[in-house]
Short mmCIF file of C-alpha atoms and ligand atoms in Angstrom, two decimals:
data_model
loop_
_atom_site.label_atom_id
_atom_site.label_comp_id
_atom_site.label_asym_id
_atom_site.label_seq_id
_atom_site.Cartn_x
_atom_site.Cartn_y
_atom_site.Cartn_z
CA UNK V 1 -81.92 -43.74 -35.63
CA UNK V 2 -79.80 -43.61 -32.48
CA UNK V 3 -77.49 -46.33 -33.84
CA UNK V 4 -77.04 -44.25 -37.01
CA UNK V 5 -76.27 -41.17 -34.93
CA UNK V 6 -73.60 -42.94 -32.83
CA UNK V 7 -72.04 -44.61 -35.85
CA UNK V 8 -71.92 -41.35 -37.82
CA UNK V 9 -70.66 -39.46 -34.76
CA UNK V 10 -67.69 -41.83 -34.59
CA UNK V 11 -66.91 -41.20 -38.24
CA UNK V 12 -68.29 -44.38 -39.84
CA UNK V 13 -69.96 -44.15 -43.21
CA UNK V 14 -73.49 -45.12 -42.19
CA UNK V 15 -76.71 -45.92 -43.98
CA UNK V 16 -80.11 -46.30 -42.25
CA UNK V 17 -82.58 -48.37 -44.25
CA UNK V 18 -86.29 -48.08 -43.36
CA UNK V 19 -89.19 -49.65 -45.20
CA UNK V 20 -91.82 -47.09 -44.15
CA UNK V 21 -92.28 -43.76 -45.86
CA UNK V 22 -91.16 -41.99 -42.68
CA UNK V 23 -88.85 -42.83 -39.78
CA UNK V 24 -90.17 -43.59 -36.29
CA UNK V 25 -93.73 -44.72 -37.02
CA UNK V 26 -94.06 -46.71 -33.77
CA UNK V 27 -92.22 -44.09 -31.72
CA UNK V 28 -94.71 -41.53 -33.02
CA UNK V 29 -97.60 -43.47 -31.47
CA UNK V 30 -96.13 -43.80 -27.96
CA UNK V 31 -97.41 -41.78 -25.03
CA UNK V 32 -100.70 -41.17 -26.85
CA UNK V 33 -98.92 -39.47 -29.78
CA UNK V 34 -96.73 -37.32 -27.52
CA UNK V 35 -93.69 -39.69 -27.49
CA UNK V 36 -92.75 -40.93 -24.06
CA UNK V 37 -89.06 -40.56 -24.92
CA UNK V 38 -87.56 -41.84 -21.66
CA UNK V 39 -88.06 -42.08 -17.90
CA UNK V 40 -86.04 -39.96 -15.50
CA UNK V 41 -85.68 -42.60 -12.73
CA UNK V 42 -82.35 -43.80 -11.29
CA UNK V 43 -80.57 -46.96 -12.42
CA UNK V 44 -82.58 -49.17 -10.02
CA UNK V 45 -85.84 -47.69 -11.36
CA UNK V 46 -84.70 -48.37 -14.92
CA UNK V 47 -83.84 -52.00 -14.24
CA UNK V 48 -87.14 -52.48 -12.34
CA UNK V 49 -88.99 -50.93 -15.30
CA UNK V 50 -87.49 -53.56 -17.61
CA UNK V 51 -88.79 -56.88 -16.19
CA UNK V 52 -87.75 -58.74 -19.36
CA UNK V 53 -83.95 -59.10 -18.93
CA UNK V 54 -83.24 -55.55 -17.73
CA UNK V 55 -80.09 -56.81 -15.99
CA UNK V 56 -78.49 -57.48 -19.36
CA UNK V 57 -78.44 -53.70 -19.83
CA UNK V 58 -76.12 -52.75 -16.92
CA UNK V 59 -73.17 -52.47 -19.28
CA UNK V 60 -75.21 -50.57 -21.89
CA UNK V 61 -76.45 -48.09 -19.27
CA UNK V 62 -72.88 -47.56 -18.01
CA UNK V 63 -72.11 -46.26 -21.52
CA UNK V 64 -75.36 -44.40 -22.33
CA UNK V 65 -78.39 -44.11 -20.07
CA UNK V 66 -81.67 -42.25 -19.66
CA UNK V 67 -79.85 -39.10 -18.46
CA UNK V 68 -77.76 -39.18 -21.65
CA UNK V 69 -81.03 -39.37 -23.60
CA UNK V 70 -82.32 -36.31 -21.73
CA UNK V 71 -79.02 -34.45 -22.36
CA UNK V 72 -79.00 -35.51 -25.99
CA UNK V 73 -82.41 -34.03 -26.72
CA UNK V 74 -81.86 -30.93 -24.59
CA UNK V 75 -78.53 -30.21 -26.32
CA UNK V 76 -80.24 -30.70 -29.67
CA UNK V 77 -82.86 -28.05 -28.99
CA UNK V 78 -85.74 -30.20 -27.67
CA UNK V 79 -87.28 -28.88 -24.43
CA UNK V 80 -88.43 -31.81 -22.29
CA UNK V 81 -90.78 -32.13 -19.33
CA UNK V 82 -91.24 -34.80 -16.68
CA UNK V 83 -94.75 -36.04 -15.92
CA UNK V 84 -96.12 -38.52 -13.37
CA UNK V 85 -94.14 -41.72 -12.72
CA UNK V 86 -91.00 -40.10 -14.17
CA UNK V 87 -92.28 -40.19 -17.74
CA UNK V 88 -90.38 -37.75 -19.98
CA UNK V 89 -92.07 -36.05 -22.95
CA UNK V 90 -91.18 -33.21 -25.31
CA UNK V 91 -92.67 -29.93 -24.02
CA UNK V 92 -94.34 -29.58 -27.42
CA UNK V 93 -96.44 -32.69 -26.61
CA UNK V 94 -95.71 -33.82 -30.18
CA UNK V 95 -93.81 -36.95 -31.21
CA UNK V 96 -92.73 -35.13 -34.35
CA UNK V 97 -90.40 -32.93 -32.26
CA UNK V 98 -88.45 -36.01 -31.12
CA UNK V 99 -88.36 -37.67 -34.52
CA UNK V 100 -87.30 -34.46 -36.27
CA UNK V 101 -84.48 -33.92 -33.75
CA UNK V 102 -83.17 -37.43 -34.47
CA UNK V 103 -83.47 -36.91 -38.23
CA UNK V 104 -81.71 -33.53 -38.03
CA UNK V 105 -78.84 -35.02 -36.03
CA UNK V 106 -78.38 -37.85 -38.52
CA UNK V 107 -78.22 -35.30 -41.33
CA UNK V 108 -75.84 -33.01 -39.42
CA UNK V 109 -73.44 -35.91 -38.83
CA UNK V 110 -73.55 -37.01 -42.47
CA UNK V 111 -75.51 -40.25 -41.96
CA UNK V 112 -77.58 -41.36 -44.93
CA UNK V 113 -81.22 -42.41 -44.79
CA UNK V 114 -83.15 -44.47 -47.31
CA UNK V 115 -86.88 -44.77 -46.63
CA UNK V 116 -89.47 -46.85 -48.52
CA UNK V 117 -86.80 -49.51 -48.85
CA UNK V 118 -87.51 -52.96 -47.46
CA UNK V 119 -84.63 -55.32 -46.86
CA UNK V 120 -85.68 -58.79 -48.01
CA UNK V 121 -82.48 -60.76 -47.53
CA UNK V 122 -79.21 -60.57 -45.62
CA UNK V 123 -76.18 -62.83 -46.11
CA UNK V 124 -72.57 -62.81 -45.09
CA UNK V 125 -70.08 -63.28 -47.90
CA UNK V 126 -66.51 -63.57 -46.56
CA UNK V 127 -66.00 -60.45 -44.39
CA UNK V 128 -68.98 -58.54 -45.73
CA UNK V 129 -72.71 -58.51 -45.25
CA UNK V 130 -74.79 -58.45 -48.40
CA UNK V 131 -78.20 -56.77 -48.01
CA UNK V 132 -80.87 -56.87 -50.68
CA UNK V 133 -84.12 -55.01 -51.31
CA UNK V 134 -86.31 -55.85 -54.30
CA UNK V 135 -84.22 -53.51 -56.47
CA UNK V 136 -80.88 -52.89 -54.85
CA UNK V 137 -77.93 -54.53 -53.11
CA UNK V 138 -75.62 -53.06 -50.48
CA UNK V 139 -72.50 -54.38 -48.78
CA UNK V 140 -71.19 -53.40 -45.36
CA UNK V 141 -68.74 -54.71 -42.79
CA UNK V 142 -70.89 -53.85 -39.77
CA UNK V 143 -74.63 -54.54 -39.69
CA UNK V 144 -76.93 -53.35 -36.88
CA UNK V 145 -80.33 -55.03 -36.86
CA UNK V 146 -82.96 -52.72 -35.27
CA UNK V 147 -86.14 -54.06 -36.85
CA UNK V 148 -88.19 -54.19 -33.61
CA UNK V 149 -90.37 -57.01 -32.27
CA UNK V 150 -93.67 -58.36 -33.66
CA UNK V 151 -96.20 -56.10 -31.94
CA UNK V 152 -98.22 -53.59 -33.97
CA UNK V 153 -96.90 -54.96 -37.30
CA UNK V 154 -98.68 -52.10 -39.10
CA UNK V 155 -95.86 -49.85 -37.81
CA UNK V 156 -93.32 -52.00 -39.68
CA UNK V 157 -92.16 -54.42 -36.96
CA UNK V 158 -93.10 -57.74 -38.55
CA UNK V 159 -90.28 -59.82 -37.04
CA UNK V 160 -87.94 -59.72 -40.05
CA UNK V 161 -84.98 -59.17 -37.72
CA UNK V 162 -85.70 -62.54 -36.12
CA UNK V 163 -85.43 -64.12 -39.59
CA UNK V 164 -82.04 -62.44 -40.09
CA UNK V 165 -80.90 -63.72 -36.69
CA UNK V 166 -82.16 -67.25 -37.47
CA UNK V 167 -80.32 -67.18 -40.79
CA UNK V 168 -77.12 -66.62 -38.79
CA UNK V 169 -78.04 -69.54 -36.46
CA UNK V 170 -79.06 -67.33 -33.54
CA UNK V 171 -81.70 -68.66 -31.14
CA UNK V 172 -84.99 -66.77 -30.93
CA UNK V 173 -86.61 -67.21 -27.51
CA UNK V 174 -90.40 -67.78 -27.64
CA UNK V 175 -92.28 -64.65 -28.72
CA UNK V 176 -95.18 -63.64 -26.50
CA UNK V 177 -97.43 -60.67 -25.93
CA UNK V 178 -96.26 -58.30 -23.17
CA UNK V 179 -97.89 -55.12 -21.89
CA UNK V 180 -101.23 -56.42 -23.17
CA UNK V 181 -104.59 -54.77 -22.67
CA UNK V 182 -106.93 -57.09 -20.71
CA UNK V 183 -110.26 -58.40 -21.95
CA UNK V 184 -113.08 -58.41 -19.40
CA UNK V 185 -116.85 -58.95 -19.55
CA UNK V 186 -117.41 -56.35 -16.91
CA UNK V 187 -117.77 -53.39 -16.39
CA UNK V 188 -117.18 -52.03 -19.87
CA UNK V 189 -120.26 -50.12 -20.86
CA UNK V 190 -120.77 -48.12 -17.69
CA UNK V 191 -117.14 -47.08 -17.34
CA UNK V 192 -115.87 -47.11 -20.94
CA UNK V 193 -113.56 -44.17 -21.68
CA UNK V 194 -112.85 -43.36 -18.03
CA UNK V 195 -109.23 -42.98 -17.05
CA UNK V 196 -108.26 -43.09 -13.37
CA UNK V 197 -104.98 -41.96 -11.78
CA UNK V 198 -103.18 -44.15 -9.28
CA UNK V 199 -105.73 -46.84 -8.54
CA UNK V 200 -104.45 -50.20 -7.28
CA UNK V 201 -105.12 -53.25 -9.44
CA UNK V 202 -104.30 -56.60 -7.83
CA UNK V 203 -104.09 -60.23 -8.67
CA UNK V 204 -102.79 -62.77 -6.19
CA UNK V 205 -99.72 -61.19 -4.58
CA UNK V 206 -99.24 -58.64 -7.36
CA UNK V 207 -100.43 -55.13 -6.53
CA UNK V 208 -99.93 -52.44 -9.17
CA UNK V 209 -100.60 -48.83 -8.24
CA UNK V 210 -100.74 -46.81 -11.44
CA UNK V 211 -103.19 -45.31 -13.92
CA UNK V 212 -106.03 -47.37 -15.44
CA UNK V 213 -108.17 -46.91 -18.53
CA UNK V 214 -111.58 -48.56 -19.06
CA UNK V 215 -112.06 -49.37 -22.75
CA UNK V 216 -114.82 -50.95 -24.84
CA UNK V 217 -113.12 -54.36 -24.50
CA UNK V 218 -111.88 -54.18 -20.92
CA UNK V 219 -108.88 -52.59 -19.26
CA UNK V 220 -105.83 -50.76 -20.57
CA UNK V 221 -103.41 -48.15 -19.18
CA UNK V 222 -100.19 -48.90 -17.26
CA UNK V 223 -101.83 -50.76 -14.32
CA UNK V 224 -103.57 -53.28 -16.62
CA UNK V 225 -100.56 -53.57 -18.97
CA UNK V 226 -98.21 -54.35 -16.06
CA UNK V 227 -100.56 -56.90 -14.52
CA UNK V 228 -100.93 -58.61 -17.91
CA UNK V 229 -97.70 -60.58 -17.33
CA UNK V 230 -99.36 -62.43 -14.45
CA UNK V 231 -102.72 -63.39 -15.98
CA UNK V 232 -103.96 -65.39 -18.98
CA UNK V 233 -107.77 -65.24 -18.68
CA UNK V 234 -110.00 -66.93 -16.11
CA UNK V 235 -108.60 -64.96 -13.15
CA UNK V 236 -110.46 -62.38 -11.09
CA UNK V 237 -108.68 -59.07 -10.43
CA UNK V 238 -109.44 -56.77 -7.55
CA UNK V 239 -109.67 -53.03 -8.17
CA UNK V 240 -109.12 -50.53 -5.36
CA UNK V 241 -110.40 -47.17 -6.59
CA UNK V 242 -108.99 -45.32 -3.57
CA UNK V 243 -105.77 -47.01 -2.39
CA UNK V 244 -104.75 -43.97 -0.30
CA UNK V 245 -107.81 -44.43 1.97
CA UNK V 246 -108.29 -47.36 4.37
CA UNK V 247 -111.71 -49.02 4.75
CA UNK V 248 -112.00 -47.30 8.14
CA UNK V 249 -111.23 -43.85 6.70
CA UNK V 250 -113.80 -44.46 4.00
CA UNK V 251 -116.41 -45.47 6.58
CA UNK V 252 -115.64 -42.28 8.58
CA UNK V 253 -115.94 -40.21 5.42
CA UNK V 254 -119.38 -41.68 4.63
CA UNK V 255 -120.46 -41.07 8.20
CA UNK V 256 -119.50 -37.39 7.85
CA UNK V 257 -121.42 -37.11 4.59
CA UNK V 258 -124.46 -39.05 5.79
CA UNK V 259 -126.94 -36.26 4.94
CA UNK V 260 -125.88 -36.31 1.27
CA UNK V 261 -127.03 -38.68 -1.45
CA UNK V 262 -124.60 -41.61 -1.81
CA UNK V 263 -123.82 -40.52 -5.34
CA UNK V 264 -122.97 -36.95 -4.31
CA UNK V 265 -120.86 -38.19 -1.40
CA UNK V 266 -118.88 -40.51 -3.71
CA UNK V 267 -118.50 -37.72 -6.27
CA UNK V 268 -116.32 -35.92 -3.73
CA UNK V 269 -113.79 -38.77 -4.07
CA UNK V 270 -114.37 -40.28 -7.51
CA UNK V 271 -115.29 -39.21 -11.06
CA UNK V 272 -119.05 -38.75 -11.56
CA UNK V 273 -119.55 -41.81 -13.80
CA UNK V 274 -117.73 -44.05 -11.32
CA UNK V 275 -119.88 -42.64 -8.49
CA UNK V 276 -123.01 -43.33 -10.61
CA UNK V 277 -121.88 -46.88 -11.36
CA UNK V 278 -121.02 -47.76 -7.76
CA UNK V 279 -124.09 -46.21 -6.15
CA UNK V 280 -126.69 -47.60 -8.59
CA UNK V 281 -128.04 -50.47 -6.45
CA UNK V 282 -128.13 -48.65 -3.10
CA UNK V 283 -130.66 -46.43 -1.32
CA UNK V 284 -130.41 -42.78 -2.32
CA UNK V 285 -129.09 -41.18 0.90
CA UNK V 286 -126.02 -42.31 2.80
CA UNK V 287 -128.00 -42.26 6.06
CA UNK V 288 -130.50 -44.78 4.60
CA UNK V 289 -127.80 -47.44 4.12
CA UNK V 290 -127.88 -50.40 6.53
CA UNK V 291 -124.61 -51.53 8.08
CA UNK V 292 -124.39 -54.38 5.55
CA UNK V 293 -124.98 -51.96 2.69
CA UNK V 294 -122.24 -49.68 4.05
CA UNK V 295 -119.85 -52.65 4.17
CA UNK V 296 -120.86 -53.59 0.65
CA UNK V 297 -120.29 -50.15 -0.90
CA UNK V 298 -116.92 -49.89 0.88
CA UNK V 299 -115.92 -53.29 -0.43
CA UNK V 300 -116.99 -52.33 -3.99
CA UNK V 301 -114.79 -49.23 -3.78
CA UNK V 302 -111.82 -51.05 -2.24
CA UNK V 303 -112.07 -54.49 -3.89
CA UNK V 304 -114.22 -54.40 -7.01
CA UNK V 305 -113.91 -57.91 -8.53
CA UNK V 306 -113.15 -57.86 -12.27
CA UNK V 307 -113.07 -61.24 -14.05
CA UNK V 308 -110.49 -61.37 -16.86
CA UNK V 309 -111.56 -63.36 -19.94
CA UNK V 310 -108.27 -63.06 -21.84
CA UNK V 311 -105.70 -60.62 -23.14
CA UNK V 312 -104.88 -59.01 -26.45
CA UNK V 313 -102.84 -60.96 -29.02
CA UNK V 314 -99.15 -60.30 -29.65
CA UNK V 315 -100.01 -58.08 -32.63
CA UNK V 316 -102.25 -55.89 -30.47
CA UNK V 317 -99.99 -55.81 -27.43
CA UNK V 318 -97.66 -52.88 -26.90
CA UNK V 319 -94.46 -54.91 -26.56
CA UNK V 320 -92.99 -58.25 -27.65
CA UNK V 321 -91.53 -60.51 -25.00
CA UNK V 322 -88.79 -62.76 -26.39
CA UNK V 323 -86.43 -62.19 -29.30
CA UNK V 324 -82.77 -62.76 -30.09
CA UNK V 325 -81.32 -64.79 -27.22
CA UNK V 326 -79.13 -62.53 -25.07
CA UNK V 327 -76.73 -65.39 -24.28
CA UNK V 328 -75.55 -65.03 -27.87
CA UNK V 329 -74.98 -61.26 -27.69
CA UNK V 330 -72.00 -59.51 -26.08
CA UNK V 331 -73.55 -57.17 -23.45
CA UNK V 332 -70.76 -54.56 -23.79
CA UNK V 333 -70.84 -54.16 -27.56
CA UNK V 334 -74.15 -55.78 -28.58
CA UNK V 335 -72.23 -57.71 -31.20
CA UNK V 336 -73.29 -61.25 -31.99
CA UNK V 337 -71.11 -63.87 -30.32
CA UNK V 338 -71.67 -66.07 -33.40
CA UNK V 339 -71.03 -63.71 -36.34
CA UNK V 340 -68.48 -60.90 -36.16
CA UNK V 341 -69.77 -57.52 -37.33
CA UNK V 342 -73.43 -58.41 -36.70
CA UNK V 343 -75.07 -56.29 -33.97
CA UNK V 344 -78.55 -56.02 -32.48
CA UNK V 345 -80.38 -53.16 -30.75
CA UNK V 346 -83.89 -52.43 -29.51
CA UNK V 347 -86.92 -54.68 -29.25
CA UNK V 348 -85.61 -57.30 -31.71
CA UNK V 349 -83.62 -58.60 -28.71
CA UNK V 350 -85.14 -60.62 -25.87
CA UNK V 351 -85.78 -57.50 -23.77
CA UNK V 352 -89.20 -56.21 -22.78
CA UNK V 353 -90.09 -53.34 -20.52
CA UNK V 354 -93.05 -51.54 -19.05
CA UNK V 355 -94.56 -48.66 -20.96
CA UNK V 356 -93.63 -45.37 -19.32
CA UNK V 357 -90.53 -44.78 -21.43
CA UNK V 358 -88.59 -47.91 -20.46
CA UNK V 359 -88.75 -49.70 -23.84
CA UNK V 360 -87.76 -46.54 -25.64
CA UNK V 361 -84.89 -46.02 -23.20
CA UNK V 362 -83.73 -49.55 -23.92
CA UNK V 363 -84.04 -48.98 -27.69
CA UNK V 364 -82.21 -45.62 -27.68
CA UNK V 365 -79.41 -46.74 -25.32
CA UNK V 366 -78.79 -50.06 -27.06
CA UNK V 367 -78.92 -48.16 -30.37
CA UNK V 368 -76.18 -45.79 -29.19
CA UNK V 369 -73.98 -48.65 -27.90
CA UNK V 370 -74.44 -50.84 -31.00
CA UNK V 371 -73.56 -47.87 -33.20
CA UNK V 372 -70.42 -47.00 -31.21
CA UNK V 373 -67.05 -48.59 -31.97
CA UNK V 374 -65.49 -50.71 -29.18
CA UNK V 375 -61.74 -51.16 -29.41
C1 FAD B 401 -99.10 -48.12 -29.17
C2 FAD B 401 -97.74 -48.29 -28.50
C3 FAD B 401 -97.45 -47.50 -27.40
C4 FAD B 401 -96.22 -47.66 -26.76
N1 FAD B 401 -95.95 -46.86 -25.69
C5 FAD B 401 -94.74 -46.96 -25.10
C6 FAD B 401 -94.41 -46.10 -24.01
O1 FAD B 401 -95.20 -45.26 -23.60
N2 FAD B 401 -93.18 -46.25 -23.47
C7 FAD B 401 -92.27 -47.17 -23.93
O2 FAD B 401 -91.16 -47.25 -23.42
N3 FAD B 401 -92.56 -47.97 -24.95
C8 FAD B 401 -93.75 -47.89 -25.55
N4 FAD B 401 -94.03 -48.72 -26.61
C9 FAD B 401 -92.98 -49.66 -27.09
C10 FAD B 401 -91.90 -48.92 -27.93
O3 FAD B 401 -92.51 -48.09 -28.87
C11 FAD B 401 -90.99 -49.93 -28.65
O4 FAD B 401 -90.43 -50.80 -27.70
C12 FAD B 401 -89.86 -49.24 -29.42
O5 FAD B 401 -90.37 -48.41 -30.42
C13 FAD B 401 -88.92 -50.27 -30.03
O6 FAD B 401 -87.98 -49.60 -30.84
P1 FAD B 401 -87.18 -50.37 -31.98
O7 FAD B 401 -86.38 -49.31 -32.68
O8 FAD B 401 -86.49 -51.54 -31.43
O9 FAD B 401 -88.29 -50.93 -32.96
P2 FAD B 401 -89.46 -50.19 -33.80
O10 FAD B 401 -89.81 -48.90 -33.17
O11 FAD B 401 -90.52 -51.21 -33.99
O12 FAD B 401 -88.74 -49.87 -35.19
C14 FAD B 401 -88.35 -50.90 -36.08
C15 FAD B 401 -88.25 -50.30 -37.47
O13 FAD B 401 -87.66 -51.25 -38.36
C16 FAD B 401 -88.32 -51.16 -39.61
N5 FAD B 401 -88.17 -52.41 -40.34
C17 FAD B 401 -88.60 -53.65 -39.94
N6 FAD B 401 -88.28 -54.58 -40.87
C18 FAD B 401 -87.66 -53.92 -41.88
C19 FAD B 401 -87.11 -54.34 -43.14
N7 FAD B 401 -87.15 -55.61 -43.54
N8 FAD B 401 -86.54 -53.40 -43.93
C20 FAD B 401 -86.50 -52.09 -43.55
N9 FAD B 401 -87.01 -51.64 -42.36
C21 FAD B 401 -87.58 -52.54 -41.56
C22 FAD B 401 -89.78 -50.90 -39.24
O14 FAD B 401 -90.49 -50.35 -40.33
C23 FAD B 401 -89.64 -49.97 -38.05
O15 FAD B 401 -89.69 -48.62 -38.41
C24 FAD B 401 -95.27 -48.61 -27.25
C25 FAD B 401 -95.57 -49.39 -28.35
C26 FAD B 401 -96.80 -49.25 -28.98
C27 FAD B 401 -97.13 -50.12 -30.16
#
């Protein structure tokens, strides 16, 4: 959509072809259906938020960055708001607002859109690309492939763009799951459905302070998704429910609340179900706890061990790591170094980012640059 907008803005006759009934199916599902349209961090934050080849995007961001995304939507009548960790959402809390603004801009600039049209083959014949669906054929002199990765194929991203790239002798780096929910045996049932802000989840030397969600299969939410790059299954994570408190501060707190039941004391710091879960094997009152029991409850709060049994498959992970090899793409124009006129944008390339608006920033900014002419 953003590639179509840039291309139409610069006066090119442009056609967007989408196989789904509607545009932006995956975008619609981001940010819990609210569309996490970008992140308002600075350039260093952006690059850090894109662990999979973010540095390739310096040139792209010098042409169009997250602040241009914010300006774009604001100028096109979408009120935005910034939430925790710099995540930007429409004030309406509805993905539709973002998708409709993009659709309206395409229409205003004279871009054409064909939905329910699946491209099944792409060739280059002399100077022109030849695109085919089951019923129709199109020719064009510039082709921008924005077919996404291979995650959540039900949204349309089945990896067809990789086939196009392969056809043109591009290398596809190995495809892997990124930003994957983690499977654990413990402690699902007791904590299922609980979402915690700013806990610290650690493995080895990796410490991620962010939000965490307990699900029926294990762990999701940004902290688990970010840590997923460092684990496979078989590791034990450590969960600190209260990273802003030291063990000593926690011991002092329990001392102050010694007349209360342990559960009620913990409820002052933690959600009720977490307090229930942590206090279940201890004496009722704080003052009844032995020194060893005090050490044990503090260690459960600060270092709860969680064994990981595996992670979700590529199809069920939020993002695809790997894609069209960036060595074969010009970072200024996003044109293929192998085939003139062929361009790539978005997740089809070997770029993967954290959730929190970074993938969408990469997709929108590369879309703008690929759609823009470079003389
Ligand atoms: C549940 C979920 C939550 C996410 N949350 C976040 C988040 O909070 N923050 C963040 O930054 N990122 C998030 N992401 C990742 C982000 O949504 C993607 O990185 C981004 O949408 C990629 O954009 P894209 O345009 O490259 O590809 P896509 O959004 O996948 O779009 C590709 C489009 O190409 C179409 N297409 C494919 N093949 C063909 C064909 N042969 N013919 C015609 N059309 C075709 C598809 O139908 C699809 O509409 C999330 C992803 C998921 C699945």
